[in-house]
């Protein structure tokens, strides 16, 4: 790969993915989350959850808003006037992602995760459990994109 911008973006994405993998490992013994274990969570666990939230959001953002358009630009496609769903549909057609709809659901998960539910630990627990499951899909998409880039001579 010769594009330095794409390389820099992939390095950023890898950093976020690596931390997410560590977070998943550290959070695994506490899963599934419940209102009770969130209310009594240690400050260390809360820091890991905060870090997880940030890295999930950052990985999703760097891929969706930077890597995806850059891929299409490098393949000679003008994405400036495309709606995001059209970018996703094009990436799906090219085999970079499995499903535009799944990516949109990951984005919705990110948006739900960014809301704070201090008065309702039941909702927070449900959102965290959902986000932890979605992280597996997000990481699979990251690996798929990374693999597809490394196997594409135009990138």
GROMACS .gro file of N, CA and C in nm:
model
  465
    1UNK      N    1   0.085  -0.117   0.000
    1UNK     CA    2   0.000   0.000   0.000
    1UNK      C    3   0.090   0.123   0.000
    2UNK      N    4   0.063   0.213  -0.092
    2UNK     CA    5   0.150   0.329  -0.105
    2UNK      C    6   0.085   0.459  -0.058
    3UNK      N    7  -0.041   0.459  -0.029
    3UNK     CA    8  -0.108   0.582   0.012
    3UNK      C    9  -0.082   0.609   0.161
    4UNK      N   10  -0.009   0.716   0.190
    4UNK     CA   11   0.029   0.744   0.328
    4UNK      C   12  -0.091   0.785   0.414
    5UNK      N   13  -0.189   0.850   0.355
    5UNK     CA   14  -0.308   0.888   0.431
    5UNK      C   15  -0.385   0.764   0.474
    6UNK      N   16  -0.406   0.673   0.381
    6UNK     CA   17  -0.477   0.550   0.416
    6UNK      C   18  -0.397   0.472   0.520
    7UNK      N   19  -0.266   0.465   0.503
    7UNK     CA   20  -0.183   0.393   0.600
    7UNK      C   21  -0.197   0.453   0.739
    8UNK      N   22  -0.196   0.585   0.748
    8UNK     CA   23  -0.212   0.652   0.877
    8UNK      C   24  -0.348   0.622   0.939
    9UNK      N   25  -0.452   0.622   0.857
    9UNK     CA   26  -0.587   0.591   0.906
    9UNK      C   27  -0.596   0.447   0.955
   10UNK      N   28  -0.532   0.356   0.883
   10UNK     CA   29  -0.533   0.215   0.924
   10UNK      C   30  -0.456   0.196   1.054
   11UNK      N   31  -0.351   0.272   1.073
   11UNK     CA   32  -0.276   0.265   1.199
   11UNK      C   33  -0.363   0.312   1.314
   12UNK      N   34  -0.438   0.420   1.293
   12UNK     CA   35  -0.531   0.469   1.395
   12UNK      C   36  -0.635   0.362   1.427
   13UNK      N   37  -0.691   0.304   1.323
   13UNK     CA   38  -0.795   0.202   1.342
   13UNK      C   39  -0.739   0.082   1.417
   14UNK      N   40  -0.618   0.042   1.385
   14UNK     CA   41  -0.558  -0.073   1.453
   14UNK      C   42  -0.538  -0.045   1.601
   15UNK      N   43  -0.501   0.079   1.634
   15UNK     CA   44  -0.484   0.117   1.775
   15UNK      C   45  -0.616   0.101   1.850
   16UNK      N   46  -0.722   0.152   1.790
   16UNK     CA   47  -0.854   0.143   1.854
   16UNK      C   48  -0.898  -0.004   1.865
   17UNK      N   49  -0.876  -0.081   1.761
   17UNK     CA   50  -0.915  -0.222   1.762
   17UNK      C   51  -0.838  -0.299   1.868
   18UNK      N   52  -0.710  -0.273   1.880
   18UNK     CA   53  -0.628  -0.343   1.979
   18UNK      C   54  -0.677  -0.316   2.122
   19UNK      N   55  -0.709  -0.191   2.150
   19UNK     CA   56  -0.759  -0.157   2.283
   19UNK      C   57  -0.896  -0.220   2.306
   20UNK      N   58  -0.980  -0.221   2.204
   20UNK     CA   59  -1.112  -0.285   2.217
   20UNK      C   60  -1.098  -0.433   2.250
   21UNK      N   61  -1.005  -0.500   2.186
   21UNK     CA   62  -0.984  -0.642   2.212
   21UNK      C   63  -0.941  -0.663   2.357
   22UNK      N   64  -0.852  -0.578   2.407
   22UNK     CA   65  -0.811  -0.586   2.547
   22UNK      C   66  -0.929  -0.561   2.640
   23UNK      N   67  -1.010  -0.461   2.606
   23UNK     CA   68  -1.126  -0.428   2.688
   23UNK      C   69  -1.223  -0.546   2.694
   24UNK      N   70  -1.248  -0.607   2.579
   24UNK     CA   71  -1.339  -0.722   2.577
   24UNK      C   72  -1.289  -0.833   2.668
   25UNK      N   73  -1.160  -0.857   2.664
   25UNK     CA   74  -1.101  -0.960   2.748
   25UNK      C   75  -1.117  -0.927   2.896
   26UNK      N   76  -1.093  -0.802   2.933
   26UNK     CA   77  -1.105  -0.762   3.073
   26UNK      C   78  -1.250  -0.760   3.121
   27UNK      N   79  -1.342  -0.731   3.031
   27UNK     CA   80  -1.483  -0.723   3.070
   27UNK      C   81  -1.553  -0.859   3.067
   28UNK      N   82  -1.495  -0.956   3.001
   28UNK     CA   83  -1.558  -1.087   2.983
   28UNK      C   84  -1.606  -1.150   3.115
   29UNK      N   85  -1.525  -1.149   3.220
   29UNK     CA   86  -1.572  -1.212   3.346
   29UNK      C   87  -1.695  -1.146   3.407
   30UNK      N   88  -1.723  -1.023   3.369
   30UNK     CA   89  -1.836  -0.950   3.428
   30UNK      C   90  -1.963  -0.961   3.344
   31UNK      N   91  -1.954  -1.026   3.230
   31UNK     CA   92  -2.068  -1.033   3.139
   31UNK      C   93  -2.159  -1.148   3.175
   32UNK      N   94  -2.287  -1.135   3.148
   32UNK     CA   95  -2.355  -1.014   3.100
   32UNK      C   96  -2.370  -0.914   3.214
   33UNK      N   97  -2.371  -0.787   3.175
   33UNK     CA   98  -2.388  -0.683   3.275
   33UNK      C   99  -2.533  -0.678   3.321
   34UNK      N  100  -2.549  -0.643   3.446
   34UNK     CA  101  -2.683  -0.622   3.504
   34UNK      C  102  -2.680  -0.488   3.576
   35UNK      N  103  -2.797  -0.441   3.612
   35UNK     CA  104  -2.803  -0.316   3.687
   35UNK      C  105  -2.723  -0.329   3.816
   36UNK      N  106  -2.733  -0.444   3.880
   36UNK     CA  107  -2.664  -0.465   4.007
   36UNK      C  108  -2.513  -0.458   3.994
   37UNK      N  109  -2.456  -0.526   3.894
   37UNK     CA  110  -2.311  -0.521   3.888
   37UNK      C  111  -2.259  -0.389   3.833
   38UNK      N  112  -2.343  -0.312   3.765
   38UNK     CA  113  -2.301  -0.178   3.724
   38UNK      C  114  -2.301  -0.081   3.841
   39UNK      N  115  -2.404  -0.090   3.925
   39UNK     CA  116  -2.414  -0.001   4.040
   39UNK      C  117  -2.296  -0.025   4.136
   40UNK      N  118  -2.254  -0.151   4.148
   40UNK     CA  119  -2.146  -0.183   4.241
   40UNK      C  120  -2.009  -0.195   4.173
   41UNK      N  121  -1.999  -0.153   4.048
   41UNK     CA  122  -1.873  -0.166   3.974
   41UNK      C  123  -1.763  -0.082   4.037
   42UNK      N  124  -1.643  -0.138   4.035
   42UNK     CA  125  -1.527  -0.066   4.088
   42UNK      C  126  -1.490   0.049   3.995
   43UNK      N  127  -1.410   0.140   4.046
   43UNK     CA  128  -1.365   0.251   3.962
   43UNK      C  129  -1.281   0.199   3.846
   44UNK      N  130  -1.207   0.091   3.866
   44UNK     CA  131  -1.129   0.031   3.758
   44UNK      C  132  -1.218  -0.022   3.647
   45UNK      N  133  -1.326  -0.088   3.685
   45UNK     CA  134  -1.421  -0.139   3.585
   45UNK      C  135  -1.487  -0.023   3.511
   46UNK      N  136  -1.521   0.082   3.582
   46UNK     CA  137  -1.583   0.198   3.517
   46UNK      C  138  -1.487   0.263   3.418
   47UNK      N  139  -1.358   0.265   3.452
   47UNK     CA  140  -1.259   0.320   3.358
   47UNK      C  141  -1.250   0.233   3.232
   48UNK      N  142  -1.254   0.102   3.250
   48UNK     CA  143  -1.250   0.013   3.133
   48UNK      C  144  -1.375   0.033   3.047
   49UNK      N  145  -1.490   0.048   3.111
   49UNK     CA  146  -1.614   0.071   3.036
   49UNK      C  147  -1.609   0.203   2.960
   50UNK      N  148  -1.555   0.306   3.024
   50UNK     CA  149  -1.540   0.435   2.956
   50UNK      C  150  -1.445   0.422   2.836
   51UNK      N  151  -1.334   0.354   2.859
   51UNK     CA  152  -1.238   0.334   2.751
   51UNK      C  153  -1.299   0.254   2.637
   52UNK      N  154  -1.375   0.150   2.673
   52UNK     CA  155  -1.445   0.070   2.573
   52UNK      C  156  -1.537   0.158   2.489
   53UNK      N  157  -1.614   0.242   2.555
   53UNK     CA  158  -1.707   0.331   2.486
   53UNK      C  159  -1.633   0.422   2.389
   54UNK      N  160  -1.524   0.481   2.434
   54UNK     CA  161  -1.447   0.572   2.349
   54UNK      C  162  -1.388   0.498   2.229
   55UNK      N  163  -1.328   0.383   2.252
   55UNK     CA  164  -1.261   0.310   2.143
   55UNK      C  165  -1.362   0.252   2.044
   56UNK      N  166  -1.477   0.206   2.093
   56UNK     CA  167  -1.581   0.158   2.002
   56UNK      C  168  -1.621   0.271   1.908
   57UNK      N  169  -1.646   0.388   1.968
   57UNK     CA  170  -1.688   0.505   1.890
   57UNK      C  171  -1.579   0.547   1.792
   58UNK      N  172  -1.455   0.552   1.838
   58UNK     CA  173  -1.345   0.598   1.752
   58UNK      C  174  -1.319   0.501   1.638
   59UNK      N  175  -1.323   0.371   1.665
   59UNK     CA  176  -1.301   0.275   1.556
   59UNK      C  177  -1.412   0.286   1.453
   60UNK      N  178  -1.534   0.295   1.499
   60UNK     CA  179  -1.647   0.308   1.408
   60UNK      C  180  -1.637   0.436   1.327
   61UNK      N  181  -1.597   0.544   1.393
   61UNK     CA  182  -1.585   0.673   1.325
   61UNK      C  183  -1.472   0.676   1.223
   62UNK      N  184  -1.354   0.628   1.261
   62UNK     CA  185  -1.241   0.636   1.168
   62UNK      C  186  -1.266   0.549   1.045
   63UNK      N  187  -1.329   0.435   1.064
   63UNK     CA  188  -1.361   0.351   0.948
   63UNK      C  189  -1.469   0.417   0.863
   64UNK      N  190  -1.580   0.453   0.925
   64UNK     CA  191  -1.694   0.505   0.850
   64UNK      C  192  -1.671   0.641   0.786
   65UNK      N  193  -1.608   0.731   0.858
   65UNK     CA  194  -1.596   0.866   0.805
   65UNK      C  195  -1.465   0.894   0.733
   66UNK      N  196  -1.365   0.809   0.752
   66UNK     CA  197  -1.236   0.837   0.689
   66UNK      C  198  -1.185   0.724   0.600
   67UNK      N  199  -1.179   0.602   0.653
   67UNK     CA  200  -1.124   0.491   0.574
   67UNK      C  201  -1.214   0.459   0.456
   68UNK      N  202  -1.343   0.446   0.479
   68UNK     CA  203  -1.432   0.407   0.370
   68UNK      C  204  -1.428   0.506   0.253
   69UNK      N  205  -1.444   0.637   0.279
   69UNK     CA  206  -1.435   0.730   0.166
   69UNK      C  207  -1.296   0.727   0.099
   70UNK      N  208  -1.191   0.710   0.178
   70UNK     CA  209  -1.056   0.707   0.121
   70UNK      C  210  -1.039   0.587   0.028
   71UNK      N  211  -1.091   0.473   0.067
   71UNK     CA  212  -1.084   0.354  -0.019
   71UNK      C  213  -1.147   0.384  -0.154
   72UNK      N  214  -1.268   0.437  -0.151
   72UNK     CA  215  -1.339   0.464  -0.277
   72UNK      C  216  -1.266   0.570  -0.358
   73UNK      N  217  -1.213   0.672  -0.293
   73UNK     CA  218  -1.134   0.774  -0.366
   73UNK      C  219  -1.015   0.710  -0.436
   74UNK      N  220  -0.944   0.624  -0.366
   74UNK     CA  221  -0.827   0.559  -0.425
   74UNK      C  222  -0.863   0.465  -0.539
   75UNK      N  223  -0.986   0.418  -0.537
   75UNK     CA  224  -1.034   0.333  -0.647
   75UNK      C  225  -1.095   0.416  -0.760
   76UNK      N  226  -1.080   0.548  -0.750
   76UNK     CA  227  -1.123   0.637  -0.858
   76UNK      C  228  -1.266   0.680  -0.852
   77UNK      N  229  -1.329   0.664  -0.738
   77UNK     CA  230  -1.469   0.703  -0.726
   77UNK      C  231  -1.481   0.835  -0.650
   78UNK      N  232  -1.568   0.921  -0.698
   78UNK     CA  233  -1.592   1.049  -0.634
   78UNK      C  234  -1.703   1.031  -0.531
   79UNK      N  235  -1.668   1.045  -0.404
   79UNK     CA  236  -1.766   1.022  -0.299
   79UNK      C  237  -1.821   1.150  -0.238
   80UNK      N  238  -1.772   1.263  -0.284
   80UNK     CA  239  -1.813   1.391  -0.224
   80UNK      C  240  -1.963   1.413  -0.226
   81UNK      N  241  -2.029   1.369  -0.331
   81UNK     CA  242  -2.173   1.395  -0.341
   81UNK      C  243  -2.258   1.274  -0.300
   82UNK      N  244  -2.191   1.166  -0.257
   82UNK     CA  245  -2.265   1.046  -0.219
   82UNK      C  246  -2.317   1.055  -0.076
   83UNK      N  247  -2.437   1.006  -0.055
   83UNK     CA  248  -2.488   0.989   0.080
   83UNK      C  249  -2.411   0.873   0.144
   84UNK      N  250  -2.405   0.872   0.276
   84UNK     CA  251  -2.328   0.768   0.345
   84UNK      C  252  -2.377   0.628   0.309
   85UNK      N  253  -2.508   0.610   0.296
   85UNK     CA  254  -2.561   0.478   0.260
   85UNK      C  255  -2.510   0.435   0.123
   86UNK      N  256  -2.490   0.530   0.033
   86UNK     CA  257  -2.437   0.497  -0.099
   86UNK      C  258  -2.290   0.456  -0.092
   87UNK      N  259  -2.214   0.520  -0.004
   87UNK     CA  260  -2.075   0.479   0.019
   87UNK      C  261  -2.073   0.336   0.071
   88UNK      N  262  -2.159   0.308   0.168
   88UNK     CA  263  -2.165   0.173   0.225
   88UNK      C  264  -2.208   0.071   0.120
   89UNK      N  265  -2.307   0.106   0.041
   89UNK     CA  266  -2.355   0.014  -0.063
   89UNK      C  267  -2.245  -0.017  -0.164
   90UNK      N  268  -2.168   0.083  -0.197
   90UNK     CA  269  -2.057   0.063  -0.292
   90UNK      C  270  -1.950  -0.028  -0.231
   91UNK      N  271  -1.918  -0.005  -0.104
   91UNK     CA  272  -1.820  -0.089  -0.035
   91UNK      C  273  -1.870  -0.233  -0.023
   92UNK      N  274  -1.999  -0.248  -0.002
   92UNK     CA  275  -2.057  -0.382   0.003
   92UNK      C  276  -2.044  -0.450  -0.134
   93UNK      N  277  -2.074  -0.377  -0.240
   93UNK     CA  278  -2.065  -0.433  -0.375
   93UNK      C  279  -1.921  -0.473  -0.409
   94UNK      N  280  -1.825  -0.400  -0.354
   94UNK     CA  281  -1.683  -0.429  -0.381
   94UNK      C  282  -1.625  -0.533  -0.285
   95UNK      N  283  -1.705  -0.576  -0.187
   95UNK     CA  284  -1.660  -0.680  -0.096
   95UNK      C  285  -1.580  -0.632   0.024
   96UNK      N  286  -1.580  -0.501   0.050
   96UNK     CA  287  -1.508  -0.451   0.166
   96UNK      C  288  -1.586  -0.472   0.295
   97UNK      N  289  -1.717  -0.468   0.286
   97UNK     CA  290  -1.803  -0.499   0.401
   97UNK      C  291  -1.909  -0.598   0.354
   98UNK      N  292  -1.961  -0.675   0.449
   98UNK     CA  293  -2.062  -0.774   0.414
   98UNK      C  294  -2.200  -0.713   0.392
   99UNK      N  295  -2.230  -0.609   0.469
   99UNK     CA  296  -2.367  -0.556   0.464
   99UNK      C  297  -2.370  -0.409   0.505
  100UNK      N  298  -2.424  -0.327   0.418
  100UNK     CA  299  -2.443  -0.186   0.452
  100UNK      C  300  -2.539  -0.173   0.570
  101UNK      N  301  -2.641  -0.256   0.572
  101UNK     CA  302  -2.740  -0.250   0.680
  101UNK      C  303  -2.676  -0.284   0.815
  102UNK      N  304  -2.588  -0.384   0.816
  102UNK     CA  305  -2.520  -0.419   0.940
  102UNK      C  306  -2.433  -0.304   0.987
  103UNK      N  307  -2.363  -0.239   0.893
  103UNK     CA  308  -2.281  -0.125   0.933
  103UNK      C  309  -2.367  -0.014   0.993
  104UNK      N  310  -2.483   0.010   0.932
  104UNK     CA  311  -2.573   0.112   0.986
  104UNK      C  312  -2.620   0.075   1.126
  105UNK      N  313  -2.643  -0.053   1.150
  105UNK     CA  314  -2.684  -0.094   1.285
  105UNK      C  315  -2.569  -0.075   1.385
  106UNK      N  316  -2.445  -0.092   1.340
  106UNK     CA  317  -2.330  -0.063   1.427
  106UNK      C  318  -2.325   0.086   1.460
  107UNK      N  319  -2.356   0.167   1.362
  107UNK     CA  320  -2.357   0.312   1.383
  107UNK      C  321  -2.469   0.351   1.480
  108UNK      N  322  -2.584   0.287   1.468
  108UNK     CA  323  -2.693   0.314   1.562
  108UNK      C  324  -2.653   0.272   1.704
  109UNK      N  325  -2.583   0.158   1.713
  109UNK     CA  326  -2.535   0.112   1.843
  109UNK      C  327  -2.440   0.215   1.904
  110UNK      N  328  -2.351   0.268   1.822
  110UNK     CA  329  -2.258   0.371   1.869
  110UNK      C  330  -2.335   0.491   1.922
  111UNK      N  331  -2.439   0.532   1.851
  111UNK     CA  332  -2.518   0.647   1.895
  111UNK      C  333  -2.589   0.619   2.026
  112UNK      N  334  -2.642   0.499   2.042
  112UNK     CA  335  -2.708   0.463   2.168
  112UNK      C  336  -2.606   0.457   2.282
  113UNK      N  337  -2.488   0.408   2.252
  113UNK     CA  338  -2.385   0.395   2.354
  113UNK      C  339  -2.338   0.532   2.404
  114UNK      N  340  -2.346   0.632   2.318
  114UNK     CA  341  -2.299   0.765   2.357
  114UNK      C  342  -2.395   0.835   2.452
  115UNK      N  343  -2.517   0.785   2.465
  115UNK     CA  344  -2.612   0.843   2.561
  115UNK      C  345  -2.577   0.793   2.701
  116UNK      N  346  -2.597   0.876   2.797
  116UNK     CA  347  -2.570   0.842   2.935
  116UNK      C  348  -2.704   0.810   3.002
  117UNK      N  349  -2.706   0.702   3.078
  117UNK     CA  350  -2.828   0.661   3.146
  117UNK      C  351  -2.803   0.653   3.297
  118UNK      N  352  -2.769   0.766   3.361
  118UNK     CA  353  -2.732   0.759   3.501
  118UNK      C  354  -2.848   0.720   3.594
  119UNK      N  355  -2.968   0.745   3.552
  119UNK     CA  356  -3.083   0.716   3.637
  119UNK      C  357  -3.146   0.580   3.609
  120UNK      N  358  -3.097   0.510   3.510
  120UNK     CA  359  -3.156   0.381   3.478
  120UNK      C  360  -3.048   0.278   3.446
  121UNK      N  361  -2.994   0.214   3.549
  121UNK     CA  362  -2.889   0.116   3.527
  121UNK      C  363  -2.935  -0.006   3.446
  122UNK      N  364  -3.065  -0.033   3.445
  122UNK     CA  365  -3.115  -0.145   3.363
  122UNK      C  366  -3.096  -0.115   3.215
  123UNK      N  367  -3.128   0.007   3.174
  123UNK     CA  368  -3.109   0.045   3.034
  123UNK      C  369  -2.960   0.047   3.001
  124UNK      N  370  -2.881   0.102   3.090
  124UNK     CA  371  -2.737   0.108   3.068
  124UNK      C  372  -2.680  -0.033   3.052
  125UNK      N  373  -2.720  -0.126   3.137
  125UNK     CA  374  -2.672  -0.264   3.129
  125UNK      C  375  -2.711  -0.326   2.995
  126UNK      N  376  -2.835  -0.304   2.954
  126UNK     CA  377  -2.880  -0.360   2.825
  126UNK      C  378  -2.801  -0.302   2.709
  127UNK      N  379  -2.776  -0.172   2.712
  127UNK     CA  380  -2.700  -0.108   2.605
  127UNK      C  381  -2.555  -0.156   2.604
  128UNK      N  382  -2.497  -0.172   2.721
  128UNK     CA  383  -2.360  -0.223   2.728
  128UNK      C  384  -2.352  -0.366   2.674
  129UNK      N  385  -2.444  -0.450   2.713
  129UNK     CA  386  -2.443  -0.588   2.664
  129UNK      C  387  -2.459  -0.591   2.512
  130UNK      N  388  -2.546  -0.508   2.462
  130UNK     CA  389  -2.566  -0.499   2.317
  130UNK      C  390  -2.440  -0.449   2.248
  131UNK      N  391  -2.376  -0.347   2.306
  131UNK     CA  392  -2.254  -0.292   2.247
  131UNK      C  393  -2.140  -0.392   2.250
  132UNK      N  394  -2.130  -0.469   2.356
  132UNK     CA  395  -2.025  -0.571   2.364
  132UNK      C  396  -2.044  -0.676   2.255
  133UNK      N  397  -2.167  -0.713   2.230
  133UNK     CA  398  -2.195  -0.806   2.120
  133UNK      C  399  -2.162  -0.742   1.985
  134UNK      N  400  -2.199  -0.617   1.969
  134UNK     CA  401  -2.174  -0.546   1.844
  134UNK      C  402  -2.025  -0.528   1.818
  135UNK      N  403  -1.947  -0.523   1.924
  135UNK     CA  404  -1.803  -0.506   1.909
  135UNK      C  405  -1.741  -0.621   1.833
  136UNK      N  406  -1.790  -0.739   1.855
  136UNK     CA  407  -1.740  -0.855   1.781
  136UNK      C  408  -1.763  -0.835   1.631
  137UNK      N  409  -1.879  -0.786   1.595
  137UNK     CA  410  -1.910  -0.760   1.453
  137UNK      C  411  -1.823  -0.647   1.401
  138UNK      N  412  -1.808  -0.541   1.478
  138UNK     CA  413  -1.724  -0.428   1.437
  138UNK      C  414  -1.581  -0.475   1.412
  139UNK      N  415  -1.527  -0.556   1.500
  139UNK     CA  416  -1.391  -0.606   1.483
  139UNK      C  417  -1.379  -0.699   1.362
  140UNK      N  418  -1.483  -0.778   1.337
  140UNK     CA  419  -1.483  -0.863   1.217
  140UNK      C  420  -1.482  -0.777   1.091
  141UNK      N  421  -1.559  -0.669   1.091
  141UNK     CA  422  -1.560  -0.578   0.976
  141UNK      C  423  -1.423  -0.513   0.958
  142UNK      N  424  -1.362  -0.473   1.068
  142UNK     CA  425  -1.228  -0.414   1.063
  142UNK      C  426  -1.130  -0.511   0.997
  143UNK      N  427  -1.131  -0.636   1.041
  143UNK     CA  428  -1.040  -0.736   0.983
  143UNK      C  429  -1.069  -0.758   0.836
  144UNK      N  430  -1.196  -0.759   0.800
  144UNK     CA  431  -1.235  -0.778   0.660
  144UNK      C  432  -1.185  -0.662   0.574
  145UNK      N  433  -1.203  -0.540   0.622
  145UNK     CA  434  -1.157  -0.422   0.548
  145UNK      C  435  -1.005  -0.425   0.534
  146UNK      N  436  -0.938  -0.452   0.643
  146UNK     CA  437  -0.791  -0.456   0.643
  146UNK      C  438  -0.740  -0.562   0.545
  147UNK      N  439  -0.803  -0.679   0.547
  147UNK     CA  440  -0.763  -0.787   0.457
  147UNK      C  441  -0.789  -0.750   0.311
  148UNK      N  442  -0.903  -0.692   0.286
  148UNK     CA  443  -0.940  -0.654   0.148
  148UNK      C  444  -0.845  -0.546   0.095
  149UNK      N  445  -0.805  -0.454   0.181
  149UNK     CA  446  -0.710  -0.350   0.140
  149UNK      C  447  -0.576  -0.413   0.106
  150UNK      N  448  -0.529  -0.503   0.190
  150UNK     CA  449  -0.398  -0.563   0.166
  150UNK      C  450  -0.396  -0.650   0.041
  151UNK      N  451  -0.512  -0.697  -0.002
  151UNK     CA  452  -0.521  -0.781  -0.121
  151UNK      C  453  -0.562  -0.704  -0.247
  152UNK      N  454  -0.570  -0.571  -0.237
  152UNK     CA  455  -0.611  -0.491  -0.352
  152UNK      C  456  -0.491  -0.412  -0.404
  153UNK      N  457  -0.450  -0.441  -0.524
  153UNK     CA  458  -0.330  -0.378  -0.580
  153UNK      C  459  -0.347  -0.228  -0.605
  154UNK      N  460  -0.470  -0.178  -0.607
  154UNK     CA  461  -0.494  -0.036  -0.632
  154UNK      C  462  -0.490   0.047  -0.504
  155UNK      N  463  -0.477  -0.020  -0.392
  155UNK     CA  464  -0.472   0.052  -0.264
  155UNK      C  465  -0.334   0.037  -0.210
   0.00000   0.00000   0.00000
